[in-house]
Amino acid sequence: MARLATAIHHVHRLRQRAPYSTRGRGTDAVANRRNESNWQQRTMLLPEDRSEEYKRYPMVTAEDLRGRKERPRRVKMLMRNFIEDSLYNPHYGYFSKQVVIFSPGEPFHFPLLKDEVEFQDILSRRYVEFEDALDAVAPSDTRQLWFTPTELFRPYYGEAIARYLVANYKLTTYPYHDLIIYEMGAGRGTLMTNILDYIRDFEPAVYARTRYKIIEISAQLADLQGSQLMRSAAGRGHADRVEIINQSIFDWTSPVPSPCFFLAFEVFDNFAHDTLRYDLKTERPMQGVVLIDEVGDFYEFYDPQIDPVAARFIRVREAATDGRYKVPYPSTKFGRWLATNRPFAPNLSAPEYIPTRLMQFFDVLGKYFPAHRLLTSDFHSLPDAIKGLNAPIVQTRFQRRPVPVSTPLVHQGYFDIMFPTDFRISEAIYQAITGKLTRVSSHEDFMRKWAFIDETETRSGENPLLSWYKNASVLYTV
C-alpha cells in the first residue's frame, strides 16, 4: 500500500488528502468491474486536484443511500456517513451481506483440556472444519468470518451475564417490574439463548417475568436469530418471551418508560466515527469529507466548517472531561512549532477519529430509555490500527487470510472498520448525556465476579475466559 500523499492542497480553505481507487486502470478496468473486491490504493505521490468536483457534487448521508443498490458516485459525504454506509447499507454493507459468525459447535469442556495450547488447537481445527462445510455448499474467497466471546465460551459467558442481570434486577425493581432486557447487535442470538436458559433453569420466578427484545439492523442476522431461537426445543420454549426488532437503534422513536437492561457487546467498535485534523498553528479542527468521483475513486478533504453533530461532540467532550483528553498533536506551543518547522512537515495534524455515532447512541438511551441500565463490553485497544488517534483496524479477508489496509476509504461493504473505545471519555460522555452513574472494569475482573471460573479452567490452571480479551473493558450503569 502506498503511503498517504504528503502534499496538502489549499482549495478555497479546504484541504485535500490522498486519493484511493476501487478498481484498476487501463486494460484491466473492464475486468475489475466484474470483480468488485479488487481494491487498491493508488500509488500517486501528489493527488489530483478535485476542487471543482468538490464544489459540484452534492453532500449525501448514509440515510440518503439506504435505498440505493449501487455504491454511490459523484457525491461527497462526511467520514461518519461513509463508514456507516460501508458497514450497514442494506444492499451492499459489510454487516448486511458479507459477515458470517463462526460457531464452534459443541461447547468446550475446559476442565478436560490440558492447557490453552490444546484449546487453541481444537478451536483452530473447528474453525477450518466450519469453513470447509460452508465452502462445500457455496465456495467463497471473500467470506468474512469472525467469532465472539459469547460463541467461544458458550454457555459460560452468557451465564455470567445472566447472573449479573438477575442480581441487579432483584436489588432494584423486583417484584414491582418485569425483567426487560434489550440486546443490540445480538449476532447469532447465542447470548440471548444462554441468558434465558440460565434464568429459566435457576431463577424460575424471575423467568416468569422476563421479556427479551433484540434490536438488529441487519435483516440477515435478524433471520438468523429467529432460526436460532426455533432450532431446539429449549429455544422454542423461549419464543413467547422474545421479540426481534429489525431496525436501527438510531431510528428508534418509541418511549420505553419501564426499567430495563440494555446490552451492547462488541457494538461500539463498529459505530461510525468522524475524522478531525487540526491546524498545527491555530489548533483549529477541520472535519473529514470523502469525495467519490465518477469512477468510484475516493478523495479526502478537510473542511474548517464543522457540522453540528461533530461540533456538539467537541463541546460535550470538553464539558464532560473538563478539557482533559488526548489530542493528535503536541500539547505545547513549542512542540507545535517544532512539528511545523521540520523539513517537509505537514501543516495539519494526524487524524483523530471521534465517536459521534456513540454519542448519538447515548442520546437515544437518554431520550427513549430513561430508566435503562447499560451493560456493554468492547475493546479499549486494538493492534495494527491505521495511523491516527483512536484509529481503527481496517481489514478484509481473502482466501481465508486477513488483508489489512491503511485507510478507511475502501470499497464499501468488503472491509471491516473496527474502532477501539476510549472508556474514560465514553463513560464521561454517557454520564453527561444520561445523568447516570457508571463503573468500568476489565473483562477479567467482571468475569471473576460473575462467572463460575472453575468451569473454564484447564488442567494446567490456565483460564481462557480470563486470559483472552485482555484488551477489553466492561462499562455498566450503577
GROMACS .gro file of C-alpha atoms in nm:
model
  478
    1MET     CA    1   0.000   0.000   0.000
    2ALA     CA    2   0.126   0.345  -0.082
    3ARG     CA    3   0.158   0.599   0.196
    4LEU     CA    4  -0.071   0.896   0.217
    5ALA     CA    5   0.037   1.181  -0.003
    6THR     CA    6   0.247   1.430   0.188
    7ALA     CA    7   0.130   1.731  -0.009
    8ILE     CA    8  -0.173   1.926   0.108
    9HIS     CA    9  -0.369   2.132  -0.143
   10HIS     CA   10  -0.534   2.454  -0.035
   11VAL     CA   11  -0.870   2.463  -0.211
   12HIS     CA   12  -1.093   2.751  -0.103
   13ARG     CA   13  -0.998   2.685   0.261
   14LEU     CA   14  -1.049   2.313   0.209
   15ARG     CA   15  -0.758   2.072   0.230
   16GLN     CA   16  -0.737   1.765   0.012
   17ARG     CA   17  -0.559   1.447   0.106
   18ALA     CA   18  -0.458   1.141  -0.097
   19PRO     CA   19  -0.685   0.957  -0.342
   20TYR     CA   20  -0.788   0.593  -0.325
   21SER     CA   21  -0.901   0.371  -0.608
   22THR     CA   22  -1.161   0.095  -0.600
   23ARG     CA   23  -1.053  -0.054  -0.932
   24GLY     CA   24  -0.764  -0.070  -1.177
   25ARG     CA   25  -0.689   0.147  -1.478
   26GLY     CA   26  -0.639   0.091  -1.848
   27THR     CA   27  -0.692  -0.254  -1.993
   28ASP     CA   28  -0.773  -0.401  -1.650
   29ALA     CA   29  -1.066  -0.169  -1.585
   30VAL     CA   30  -1.329  -0.387  -1.754
   31ALA     CA   31  -1.211  -0.699  -1.576
   32ASN     CA   32  -1.211  -0.521  -1.242
   33ARG     CA   33  -1.566  -0.404  -1.291
   34ARG     CA   34  -1.655  -0.774  -1.282
   35ASN     CA   35  -1.459  -0.827  -0.961
   36GLU     CA   36  -1.558  -0.561  -0.709
   37SER     CA   37  -1.326  -0.698  -0.440
   38ASN     CA   38  -1.016  -0.586  -0.636
   39TRP     CA   39  -0.946  -0.281  -0.424
   40GLN     CA   40  -0.618  -0.093  -0.420
   41GLN     CA   41  -0.479   0.236  -0.304
   42ARG     CA   42  -0.342   0.444  -0.589
   43THR     CA   43   0.033   0.490  -0.581
   44MET     CA   44   0.044   0.862  -0.657
   45LEU     CA   45   0.270   1.096  -0.465
   46LEU     CA   46   0.063   1.405  -0.547
   47PRO     CA   47  -0.316   1.373  -0.560
   48GLU     CA   48  -0.521   1.506  -0.847
   49ASP     CA   49  -0.688   1.838  -0.775
   50ARG     CA   50  -1.058   1.764  -0.730
   51SER     CA   51  -1.167   2.103  -0.604
   52GLU     CA   52  -1.407   2.161  -0.894
   53GLU     CA   53  -1.580   1.827  -0.833
   54TYR     CA   54  -1.596   1.911  -0.463
   55LYS     CA   55  -1.790   2.228  -0.546
   56ARG     CA   56  -2.032   2.047  -0.779
   57TYR     CA   57  -2.100   1.717  -0.609
   58PRO     CA   58  -2.393   1.704  -0.365
   59MET     CA   59  -2.342   1.623   0.002
   60VAL     CA   60  -2.524   1.300   0.093
   61THR     CA   61  -2.573   1.097   0.409
   62ALA     CA   62  -2.587   0.725   0.484
   63GLU     CA   63  -2.961   0.770   0.534
   64ASP     CA   64  -2.992   0.909   0.181
   65LEU     CA   65  -2.818   0.598   0.044
   66ARG     CA   66  -3.020   0.332   0.227
   67GLY     CA   67  -3.247   0.270  -0.069
   68ARG     CA   68  -2.965   0.254  -0.324
   69LYS     CA   69  -2.849  -0.084  -0.450
   70GLU     CA   70  -2.536   0.054  -0.618
   71ARG     CA   71  -2.245   0.221  -0.445
   72PRO     CA   72  -2.263   0.599  -0.490
   73ARG     CA   73  -2.059   0.806  -0.733
   74ARG     CA   74  -2.026   1.180  -0.795
   75VAL     CA   75  -2.108   1.263  -0.433
   76LYS     CA   76  -1.936   1.380  -0.117
   77MET     CA   77  -2.013   1.276   0.239
   78LEU     CA   78  -1.882   1.317   0.591
   79MET     CA   79  -1.650   1.038   0.703
   80ARG     CA   80  -1.903   0.905   0.955
   81ASN     CA   81  -2.162   0.870   0.678
   82PHE     CA   82  -1.911   0.697   0.452
   83ILE     CA   83  -1.827   0.446   0.728
   84GLU     CA   84  -2.194   0.396   0.818
   85ASP     CA   85  -2.281   0.331   0.454
   86SER     CA   86  -1.987   0.093   0.412
   87LEU     CA   87  -2.082  -0.116   0.713
   88TYR     CA   88  -2.462  -0.101   0.726
   89ASN     CA   89  -2.611  -0.022   0.384
   90PRO     CA   90  -2.891  -0.282   0.342
   91HIS     CA   91  -2.785  -0.373  -0.012
   92TYR     CA   92  -2.403  -0.374  -0.009
   93GLY     CA   93  -2.296  -0.308   0.352
   94TYR     CA   94  -2.045  -0.528   0.531
   95PHE     CA   95  -2.285  -0.648   0.801
   96SER     CA   96  -2.576  -0.680   0.560
   97LYS     CA   97  -2.409  -0.907   0.305
   98GLN     CA   98  -2.061  -1.024   0.400
   99VAL     CA   99  -2.046  -1.137   0.762
  100VAL     CA  100  -2.067  -1.500   0.877
  101ILE     CA  101  -2.043  -1.566   1.252
  102PHE     CA  102  -1.838  -1.870   1.349
  103SER     CA  103  -1.997  -2.128   1.579
  104PRO     CA  104  -1.759  -2.384   1.731
  105GLY     CA  105  -2.030  -2.648   1.765
  106GLU     CA  106  -2.045  -2.827   2.098
  107PRO     CA  107  -1.932  -2.621   2.400
  108PHE     CA  108  -1.572  -2.669   2.507
  109HIS     CA  109  -1.522  -2.876   2.822
  110PHE     CA  110  -1.229  -2.680   2.960
  111PRO     CA  111  -1.154  -2.895   3.269
  112LEU     CA  112  -1.078  -3.183   3.031
  113LEU     CA  113  -0.827  -2.977   2.830
  114LYS     CA  114  -0.459  -2.981   2.920
  115ASP     CA  115  -0.393  -2.610   2.870
  116GLU     CA  116  -0.461  -2.309   2.649
  117VAL     CA  117  -0.248  -2.455   2.371
  118GLU     CA  118  -0.480  -2.753   2.342
  119PHE     CA  119  -0.781  -2.519   2.346
  120GLN     CA  120  -0.630  -2.315   2.062
  121ASP     CA  121  -0.552  -2.631   1.863
  122ILE     CA  122  -0.908  -2.760   1.893
  123LEU     CA  123  -1.051  -2.415   1.815
  124SER     CA  124  -0.833  -2.386   1.503
  125ARG     CA  125  -0.944  -2.729   1.382
  126ARG     CA  126  -1.312  -2.649   1.436
  127TYR     CA  127  -1.266  -2.315   1.262
  128VAL     CA  128  -1.129  -2.486   0.950
  129GLU     CA  129  -1.400  -2.754   0.959
  130PHE     CA  130  -1.671  -2.488   0.991
  131GLU     CA  131  -1.546  -2.302   0.683
  132ASP     CA  132  -1.487  -2.622   0.488
  133ALA     CA  133  -1.854  -2.705   0.540
  134LEU     CA  134  -1.956  -2.360   0.415
  135ASP     CA  135  -1.733  -2.394   0.107
  136ALA     CA  136  -1.883  -2.734   0.029
  137VAL     CA  137  -2.218  -2.560  -0.018
  138ALA     CA  138  -2.113  -2.219  -0.153
  139PRO     CA  139  -1.739  -2.159  -0.210
  140SER     CA  140  -1.622  -1.804  -0.143
  141ASP     CA  141  -1.283  -1.632  -0.147
  142THR     CA  142  -1.420  -1.322   0.025
  143ARG     CA  143  -1.617  -1.471   0.314
  144GLN     CA  144  -1.590  -1.253   0.626
  145LEU     CA  145  -1.581  -1.500   0.915
  146TRP     CA  146  -1.544  -1.387   1.275
  147PHE     CA  147  -1.621  -1.505   1.626
  148THR     CA  148  -1.725  -1.356   1.958
  149PRO     CA  149  -1.659  -1.448   2.323
  150THR     CA  150  -2.024  -1.546   2.350
  151GLU     CA  151  -1.966  -1.823   2.094
  152LEU     CA  152  -1.622  -1.932   2.219
  153PHE     CA  153  -1.723  -1.959   2.583
  154ARG     CA  154  -2.081  -2.079   2.539
  155PRO     CA  155  -2.270  -2.109   2.770
  156TYR     CA  156  -2.041  -1.982   3.047
  157TYR     CA  157  -2.012  -1.626   2.915
  158GLY     CA  158  -2.388  -1.585   2.878
  159GLU     CA  159  -2.450  -1.737   3.220
  160ALA     CA  160  -2.218  -1.479   3.379
  161ILE     CA  161  -2.421  -1.202   3.215
  162ALA     CA  162  -2.742  -1.369   3.337
  163ARG     CA  163  -2.616  -1.373   3.698
  164TYR     CA  164  -2.535  -1.003   3.674
  165LEU     CA  165  -2.881  -0.924   3.534
  166VAL     CA  166  -3.072  -1.131   3.790
  167ALA     CA  167  -2.874  -0.998   4.087
  168ASN     CA  168  -2.919  -0.636   3.987
  169TYR     CA  169  -3.284  -0.687   3.894
  170LYS     CA  170  -3.355  -0.832   4.239
  171LEU     CA  171  -3.171  -0.544   4.406
  172THR     CA  172  -3.363  -0.275   4.219
  173THR     CA  173  -3.706  -0.333   4.063
  174TYR     CA  174  -3.814  -0.689   4.152
  175PRO     CA  175  -4.101  -0.771   4.214
  176TYR     CA  176  -4.261  -0.445   4.108
  177HIS     CA  177  -4.150  -0.454   3.743
  178ASP     CA  178  -4.076  -0.720   3.484
  179LEU     CA  179  -3.718  -0.803   3.387
  180ILE     CA  180  -3.698  -0.639   3.044
  181ILE     CA  181  -3.375  -0.695   2.851
  182TYR     CA  182  -3.283  -0.521   2.526
  183GLU     CA  183  -2.987  -0.651   2.331
  184MET     CA  184  -2.830  -0.467   2.041
  185GLY     CA  185  -2.610  -0.647   1.788
  186ALA     CA  186  -2.705  -0.998   1.901
  187GLY     CA  187  -2.514  -1.188   1.630
  188ARG     CA  188  -2.647  -1.546   1.608
  189GLY     CA  189  -2.867  -1.500   1.916
  190THR     CA  190  -2.644  -1.720   2.131
  191LEU     CA  191  -2.618  -1.476   2.422
  192MET     CA  192  -2.996  -1.446   2.432
  193THR     CA  193  -3.039  -1.824   2.442
  194ASN     CA  194  -2.777  -1.873   2.713
  195ILE     CA  195  -2.923  -1.596   2.932
  196LEU     CA  196  -3.278  -1.725   2.902
  197ASP     CA  197  -3.173  -2.088   2.958
  198TYR     CA  198  -2.996  -1.989   3.280
  199ILE     CA  199  -3.283  -1.777   3.417
  200ARG     CA  200  -3.538  -2.049   3.335
  201ASP     CA  201  -3.333  -2.324   3.499
  202PHE     CA  202  -3.213  -2.140   3.810
  203GLU     CA  203  -3.448  -1.846   3.862
  204PRO     CA  204  -3.796  -1.965   3.759
  205ALA     CA  205  -3.978  -1.685   3.945
  206VAL     CA  206  -3.769  -1.427   3.756
  207TYR     CA  207  -3.809  -1.617   3.429
  208ALA     CA  208  -4.186  -1.585   3.455
  209ARG     CA  209  -4.141  -1.208   3.438
  210THR     CA  210  -3.861  -1.192   3.178
  211ARG     CA  211  -3.900  -1.028   2.837
  212TYR     CA  212  -3.610  -1.026   2.587
  213LYS     CA  213  -3.602  -0.786   2.292
  214ILE     CA  214  -3.331  -0.787   2.025
  215ILE     CA  215  -3.271  -0.474   1.818
  216GLU     CA  216  -3.096  -0.581   1.497
  217ILE     CA  217  -3.020  -0.355   1.200
  218SER     CA  218  -2.923  -0.645   0.969
  219ALA     CA  219  -3.215  -0.836   0.815
  220GLN     CA  220  -2.980  -1.130   0.753
  221LEU     CA  221  -2.880  -1.152   1.120
  222ALA     CA  222  -3.239  -1.094   1.238
  223ASP     CA  223  -3.344  -1.400   1.037
  224LEU     CA  224  -3.052  -1.599   1.180
  225GLN     CA  225  -3.153  -1.504   1.535
  226GLY     CA  226  -3.509  -1.619   1.471
  227SER     CA  227  -3.396  -1.953   1.330
  228GLN     CA  228  -3.153  -2.000   1.619
  229LEU     CA  229  -3.440  -1.950   1.864
  230MET     CA  230  -3.653  -2.216   1.694
  231ARG     CA  231  -3.373  -2.465   1.631
  232SER     CA  232  -3.417  -2.662   1.955
  233ALA     CA  233  -3.699  -2.746   2.192
  234ALA     CA  234  -3.527  -2.542   2.463
  235GLY     CA  235  -3.507  -2.242   2.235
  236ARG     CA  236  -3.864  -2.276   2.117
  237GLY     CA  237  -3.971  -2.265   2.481
  238HIS     CA  238  -3.844  -1.906   2.497
  239ALA     CA  239  -4.029  -1.791   2.186
  240ASP     CA  240  -4.315  -1.622   2.370
  241ARG     CA  241  -4.066  -1.416   2.570
  242VAL     CA  242  -3.857  -1.295   2.276
  243GLU     CA  243  -3.914  -1.017   2.025
  244ILE     CA  244  -3.672  -0.949   1.737
  245ILE     CA  245  -3.697  -0.592   1.613
  246ASN     CA  246  -3.532  -0.548   1.272
  247GLN     CA  247  -3.438  -0.181   1.272
  248SER     CA  248  -3.155   0.053   1.355
  249ILE     CA  249  -3.142   0.180   1.711
  250PHE     CA  250  -3.092   0.525   1.559
  251ASP     CA  251  -3.441   0.505   1.408
  252TRP     CA  252  -3.598   0.437   1.748
  253THR     CA  253  -3.893   0.667   1.830
  254SER     CA  254  -4.099   0.476   2.089
  255PRO     CA  255  -4.051   0.578   2.455
  256VAL     CA  256  -3.976   0.290   2.693
  257PRO     CA  257  -4.053   0.426   3.040
  258SER     CA  258  -4.022   0.089   3.218
  259PRO     CA  259  -3.697  -0.008   3.390
  260CYS     CA  260  -3.486  -0.223   3.158
  261PHE     CA  261  -3.136  -0.350   3.095
  262PHE     CA  262  -2.967  -0.260   2.768
  263LEU     CA  263  -2.692  -0.496   2.646
  264ALA     CA  264  -2.437  -0.396   2.382
  265PHE     CA  265  -2.146  -0.638   2.343
  266GLU     CA  266  -1.884  -0.557   2.080
  267VAL     CA  267  -2.115  -0.295   1.930
  268PHE     CA  268  -1.929   0.030   1.994
  269ASP     CA  269  -1.632  -0.086   1.783
  270ASN     CA  270  -1.837  -0.067   1.462
  271PHE     CA  271  -2.008   0.264   1.531
  272ALA     CA  272  -1.922   0.521   1.266
  273HIS     CA  273  -1.669   0.791   1.358
  274ASP     CA  274  -1.589   1.133   1.220
  275THR     CA  275  -1.234   1.241   1.143
  276LEU     CA  276  -1.075   1.563   1.254
  277ARG     CA  277  -0.735   1.711   1.173
  278TYR     CA  278  -0.606   2.019   1.344
  279ASP     CA  279  -0.423   2.321   1.210
  280LEU     CA  280  -0.089   2.296   1.393
  281LYS     CA  281  -0.058   2.673   1.424
  282THR     CA  282  -0.408   2.761   1.543
  283GLU     CA  283  -0.526   2.422   1.684
  284ARG     CA  284  -0.846   2.473   1.487
  285PRO     CA  285  -1.018   2.144   1.395
  286MET     CA  286  -1.112   2.057   1.038
  287GLN     CA  287  -1.362   1.784   0.955
  288GLY     CA  288  -1.305   1.500   0.711
  289VAL     CA  289  -1.518   1.477   0.398
  290VAL     CA  290  -1.495   1.193   0.145
  291LEU     CA  291  -1.543   1.272  -0.224
  292ILE     CA  292  -1.634   0.983  -0.456
  293ASP     CA  293  -1.572   1.061  -0.821
  294GLU     CA  294  -1.734   0.935  -1.140
  295VAL     CA  295  -1.538   0.606  -1.141
  296GLY     CA  296  -1.571   0.535  -0.771
  297ASP     CA  297  -1.232   0.664  -0.653
  298PHE     CA  298  -1.208   0.832  -0.313
  299TYR     CA  299  -1.057   1.171  -0.223
  300GLU     CA  300  -1.030   1.306   0.128
  301PHE     CA  301  -1.091   1.673   0.205
  302TYR     CA  302  -1.081   1.865   0.533
  303ASP     CA  303  -1.327   2.146   0.588
  304PRO     CA  304  -1.300   2.410   0.865
  305GLN     CA  305  -1.679   2.421   0.882
  306ILE     CA  306  -1.762   2.159   1.143
  307ASP     CA  307  -2.108   2.004   1.110
  308PRO     CA  308  -2.350   2.032   1.409
  309VAL     CA  309  -2.306   1.668   1.523
  310ALA     CA  310  -1.926   1.682   1.540
  311ALA     CA  311  -1.938   2.032   1.688
  312ARG     CA  312  -2.167   1.906   1.965
  313PHE     CA  313  -1.937   1.614   2.034
  314ILE     CA  314  -1.647   1.854   2.077
  315ARG     CA  315  -1.850   2.066   2.322
  316VAL     CA  316  -1.984   1.769   2.521
  317ARG     CA  317  -1.640   1.609   2.547
  318GLU     CA  318  -1.487   1.936   2.665
  319ALA     CA  319  -1.753   1.980   2.935
  320ALA     CA  320  -1.767   1.615   3.042
  321THR     CA  321  -1.390   1.573   3.080
  322ASP     CA  322  -1.310   1.927   3.197
  323GLY     CA  323  -1.084   1.953   2.894
  324ARG     CA  324  -0.870   1.652   2.985
  325TYR     CA  325  -0.840   1.435   2.675
  326LYS     CA  326  -0.572   1.341   2.425
  327VAL     CA  327  -0.514   1.535   2.104
  328PRO     CA  328  -0.326   1.419   1.791
  329TYR     CA  329  -0.065   1.697   1.805
  330PRO     CA  330   0.189   1.833   2.057
  331SER     CA  331   0.017   1.992   2.354
  332THR     CA  332   0.271   2.273   2.400
  333LYS     CA  333   0.318   2.575   2.177
  334PHE     CA  334   0.688   2.495   2.142
  335GLY     CA  335   0.609   2.136   2.046
  336ARG     CA  336   0.371   2.253   1.776
  337TRP     CA  337   0.634   2.498   1.648
  338LEU     CA  338   0.884   2.213   1.619
  339ALA     CA  339   0.627   1.995   1.443
  340THR     CA  340   0.555   2.260   1.179
  341ASN     CA  341   0.920   2.353   1.118
  342ARG     CA  342   1.056   2.009   1.039
  343PRO     CA  343   1.157   1.957   0.675
  344PHE     CA  344   0.853   1.864   0.464
  345ALA     CA  345   0.632   1.889   0.772
  346PRO     CA  346   0.256   1.885   0.710
  347ASN     CA  347   0.051   2.176   0.836
  348LEU     CA  348  -0.228   1.953   0.965
  349SER     CA  349  -0.208   1.704   1.250
  350ALA     CA  350  -0.255   1.331   1.221
  351PRO     CA  351  -0.625   1.237   1.208
  352GLU     CA  352  -0.835   1.195   1.518
  353TYR     CA  353  -1.137   0.965   1.498
  354ILE     CA  354  -1.419   1.087   1.722
  355PRO     CA  355  -1.714   0.857   1.816
  356THR     CA  356  -2.001   1.082   1.709
  357ARG     CA  357  -2.231   0.786   1.647
  358LEU     CA  358  -2.165   0.661   2.001
  359MET     CA  359  -2.273   1.000   2.134
  360GLN     CA  360  -2.595   0.969   1.932
  361PHE     CA  361  -2.649   0.622   2.079
  362PHE     CA  362  -2.628   0.770   2.427
  363ASP     CA  363  -2.880   1.032   2.313
  364VAL     CA  364  -3.125   0.755   2.219
  365LEU     CA  365  -3.079   0.582   2.555
  366GLY     CA  366  -3.128   0.905   2.745
  367LYS     CA  367  -3.434   1.015   2.545
  368TYR     CA  368  -3.624   0.690   2.482
  369PHE     CA  369  -3.496   0.457   2.757
  370PRO     CA  370  -3.479   0.690   3.059
  371ALA     CA  371  -3.493   0.405   3.315
  372HIS     CA  372  -3.235   0.184   3.144
  373ARG     CA  373  -2.923   0.027   3.292
  374LEU     CA  374  -2.647  -0.016   3.033
  375LEU     CA  375  -2.411  -0.315   3.024
  376THR     CA  376  -2.153  -0.306   2.746
  377SER     CA  377  -1.818  -0.461   2.669
  378ASP     CA  378  -1.572  -0.368   2.397
  379PHE     CA  379  -1.206  -0.328   2.309
  380HIS     CA  380  -1.011  -0.045   2.469
  381SER     CA  381  -0.714  -0.107   2.240
  382LEU     CA  382  -0.659  -0.279   1.907
  383PRO     CA  383  -0.335  -0.398   1.745
  384ASP     CA  384  -0.231  -0.297   1.395
  385ALA     CA  385  -0.458   0.006   1.377
  386ILE     CA  386  -0.409   0.259   1.098
  387LYS     CA  387  -0.244   0.595   1.164
  388GLY     CA  388  -0.424   0.838   1.392
  389LEU     CA  389  -0.564   0.892   1.739
  390ASN     CA  390  -0.837   0.638   1.825
  391ALA     CA  391  -0.782   0.497   1.476
  392PRO     CA  392  -0.948   0.174   1.358
  393ILE     CA  393  -0.829  -0.154   1.220
  394VAL     CA  394  -0.940  -0.177   0.858
  395GLN     CA  395  -0.918  -0.521   0.703
  396THR     CA  396  -1.089  -0.775   0.486
  397ARG     CA  397  -1.045  -1.147   0.443
  398PHE     CA  398  -0.940  -1.308   0.115
  399GLN     CA  399  -0.891  -1.681   0.066
  400ARG     CA  400  -0.906  -1.727   0.444
  401ARG     CA  401  -0.628  -1.477   0.510
  402PRO     CA  402  -0.666  -1.133   0.671
  403VAL     CA  403  -0.579  -0.840   0.445
  404PRO     CA  404  -0.516  -0.522   0.646
  405VAL     CA  405  -0.509  -0.184   0.475
  406SER     CA  406  -0.401   0.164   0.584
  407THR     CA  407  -0.715   0.371   0.528
  408PRO     CA  408  -1.091   0.357   0.594
  409LEU     CA  409  -1.152   0.474   0.236
  410VAL     CA  410  -1.212   0.127   0.098
  411HIS     CA  411  -1.457  -0.046  -0.134
  412GLN     CA  412  -1.783  -0.024   0.055
  413GLY     CA  413  -1.903  -0.348   0.211
  414TYR     CA  414  -1.588  -0.557   0.174
  415PHE     CA  415  -1.391  -0.431   0.475
  416ASP     CA  416  -1.446  -0.436   0.848
  417ILE     CA  417  -1.377  -0.096   1.007
  418MET     CA  418  -1.330  -0.157   1.378
  419PHE     CA  419  -1.252   0.113   1.635
  420PRO     CA  420  -1.115   0.097   1.989
  421THR     CA  421  -1.326   0.255   2.264
  422ASP     CA  422  -1.174   0.515   2.495
  423PHE     CA  423  -1.372   0.413   2.803
  424ARG     CA  424  -1.268   0.713   3.010
  425ILE     CA  425  -1.404   0.954   2.750
  426SER     CA  426  -1.707   0.739   2.666
  427GLU     CA  427  -1.801   0.699   3.031
  428ALA     CA  428  -1.781   1.074   3.087
  429ILE     CA  429  -1.997   1.149   2.782
  430TYR     CA  430  -2.252   0.881   2.880
  431GLN     CA  431  -2.280   1.031   3.228
  432ALA     CA  432  -2.315   1.384   3.090
  433ILE     CA  433  -2.594   1.286   2.849
  434THR     CA  434  -2.793   1.041   3.062
  435GLY     CA  435  -2.718   1.169   3.411
  436LYS     CA  436  -2.645   0.813   3.527
  437LEU     CA  437  -2.355   0.681   3.732
  438THR     CA  438  -2.131   0.407   3.595
  439ARG     CA  439  -1.832   0.188   3.661
  440VAL     CA  440  -1.569   0.050   3.427
  441SER     CA  441  -1.388  -0.276   3.491
  442SER     CA  442  -1.159  -0.503   3.295
  443HIS     CA  443  -1.310  -0.802   3.119
  444GLU     CA  444  -1.117  -1.030   3.355
  445ASP     CA  445  -1.240  -0.858   3.673
  446PHE     CA  446  -1.601  -0.865   3.555
  447MET     CA  447  -1.582  -1.236   3.475
  448ARG     CA  448  -1.412  -1.316   3.805
  449LYS     CA  449  -1.710  -1.159   3.981
  450TRP     CA  450  -1.995  -1.310   3.779
  451ALA     CA  451  -1.869  -1.626   3.605
  452PHE     CA  452  -1.810  -1.966   3.763
  453ILE     CA  453  -1.447  -1.957   3.656
  454ASP     CA  454  -1.375  -2.318   3.752
  455GLU     CA  455  -1.593  -2.415   3.453
  456THR     CA  456  -1.345  -2.254   3.211
  457GLU     CA  457  -1.019  -2.355   3.383
  458THR     CA  458  -0.793  -2.609   3.211
  459ARG     CA  459  -0.598  -2.880   3.393
  460SER     CA  460  -0.287  -2.658   3.391
  461GLY     CA  461  -0.472  -2.386   3.581
  462GLU     CA  462  -0.490  -2.158   3.276
  463ASN     CA  463  -0.827  -1.999   3.214
  464PRO     CA  464  -0.901  -1.873   2.861
  465LEU     CA  465  -1.215  -1.688   2.974
  466LEU     CA  466  -0.991  -1.467   3.188
  467SER     CA  467  -0.671  -1.456   2.981
  468TRP     CA  468  -0.830  -1.393   2.644
  469TYR     CA  469  -0.975  -1.047   2.574
  470LYS     CA  470  -0.718  -0.868   2.790
  471ASN     CA  471  -0.777  -0.566   2.567
  472ALA     CA  472  -1.149  -0.549   2.653
  473SER     CA  473  -1.329  -0.347   2.921
  474VAL     CA  474  -1.681  -0.351   3.062
  475LEU     CA  475  -1.895  -0.042   3.131
  476TYR     CA  476  -2.214  -0.071   3.336
  477THR     CA  477  -2.469   0.156   3.497
  478VAL     CA  478  -2.486   0.151   3.877
   0.00000   0.00000   0.00000
